[in-house]
XYZ file of C-alpha atoms in Angstrom:
91
model
C 168.151 42.324 109.114
C 168.791 46.016 109.721
C 168.374 47.857 106.405
C 169.068 51.395 105.254
C 167.555 52.972 102.153
C 169.599 56.022 101.165
C 168.236 58.406 98.531
C 170.580 61.121 97.206
C 170.277 63.803 94.557
C 171.919 67.047 93.593
C 171.659 69.983 91.258
C 174.484 72.236 90.123
C 174.606 75.620 88.402
C 177.496 75.217 85.902
C 178.368 78.924 85.428
C 178.813 79.491 89.176
C 180.076 75.935 89.906
C 177.785 75.905 92.964
C 175.386 73.091 93.697
C 173.158 71.652 96.360
C 173.027 68.021 97.357
C 170.401 66.298 99.465
C 169.865 62.920 101.032
C 167.061 61.067 102.759
C 167.938 58.028 104.860
C 165.172 55.614 105.846
C 165.440 52.403 107.811
C 161.760 51.645 107.284
C 159.845 52.093 104.030
C 156.708 52.769 106.066
C 158.396 55.516 108.088
C 156.474 58.670 108.907
C 158.016 61.228 106.530
C 156.649 64.042 108.691
C 158.837 62.961 111.622
C 161.926 65.182 112.075
C 164.346 62.230 112.064
C 163.078 61.274 108.597
C 163.622 64.662 106.966
C 165.955 65.272 104.052
C 169.324 66.908 104.709
C 170.673 69.546 102.304
C 174.224 70.838 101.810
C 175.769 73.483 99.552
C 178.837 72.482 97.528
C 181.192 74.907 95.784
C 183.614 74.486 92.889
C 181.695 71.482 91.564
C 180.074 70.109 88.434
C 176.878 68.094 88.066
C 178.627 64.717 88.010
C 181.059 65.653 90.758
C 178.187 66.921 92.906
C 176.357 63.586 92.657
C 179.445 61.770 93.970
C 180.144 64.400 96.656
C 176.549 64.142 97.862
C 176.704 60.349 98.017
C 179.988 60.428 99.991
C 178.602 63.059 102.377
C 175.437 60.993 102.927
C 177.393 57.792 103.538
C 179.643 59.495 106.075
C 176.681 61.106 107.827
C 174.556 57.949 108.093
C 177.299 55.506 109.103
C 175.868 52.591 107.069
C 178.388 50.114 108.549
C 175.898 49.591 111.392
C 173.381 48.155 108.894
C 173.335 44.683 107.374
C 171.776 45.846 104.096
C 172.287 49.130 102.216
C 170.218 50.183 99.192
C 171.274 53.211 97.126
C 168.661 53.992 94.463
C 170.095 56.439 91.931
C 169.145 58.223 88.758
C 172.692 59.132 87.820
C 175.319 57.193 85.917
C 178.082 58.958 87.855
C 177.256 57.025 91.040
C 176.767 53.516 89.703
C 178.260 53.009 86.298
C 181.384 55.130 86.122
C 179.639 57.488 83.728
C 178.529 54.841 81.240
C 175.467 52.654 81.133
C 172.079 52.885 82.732
C 171.892 53.578 86.458
C 168.178 53.447 87.135
C-alpha cells in the first residue's frame, strides 16, 4: 500500500488579510526530515482569513502532491475548517 501523510497549517494576519500556509508531505513516517525532498513548503496567500487560509493551504498541498497516485491518504488537522465544516472537533 502506497501511503501519503500530508500535514498542513497556516497563519493569517486579519488586519492585512495576508497569511502563510505550509505543508509537509511524507510517504514514510521514518523519513529523514533533513532530506531536501522531505522539507516543508511555504506559500503566501493574500486577501484571506484564518479559516479560508486553512482550506486554501489544503487545496494547494493536494494539488502539489498529486495524492491520486497513492492508495491511502491521511490528513491530520487541527482546524475545524478542513474536516468538520466549521463545527465539531477536528483533532
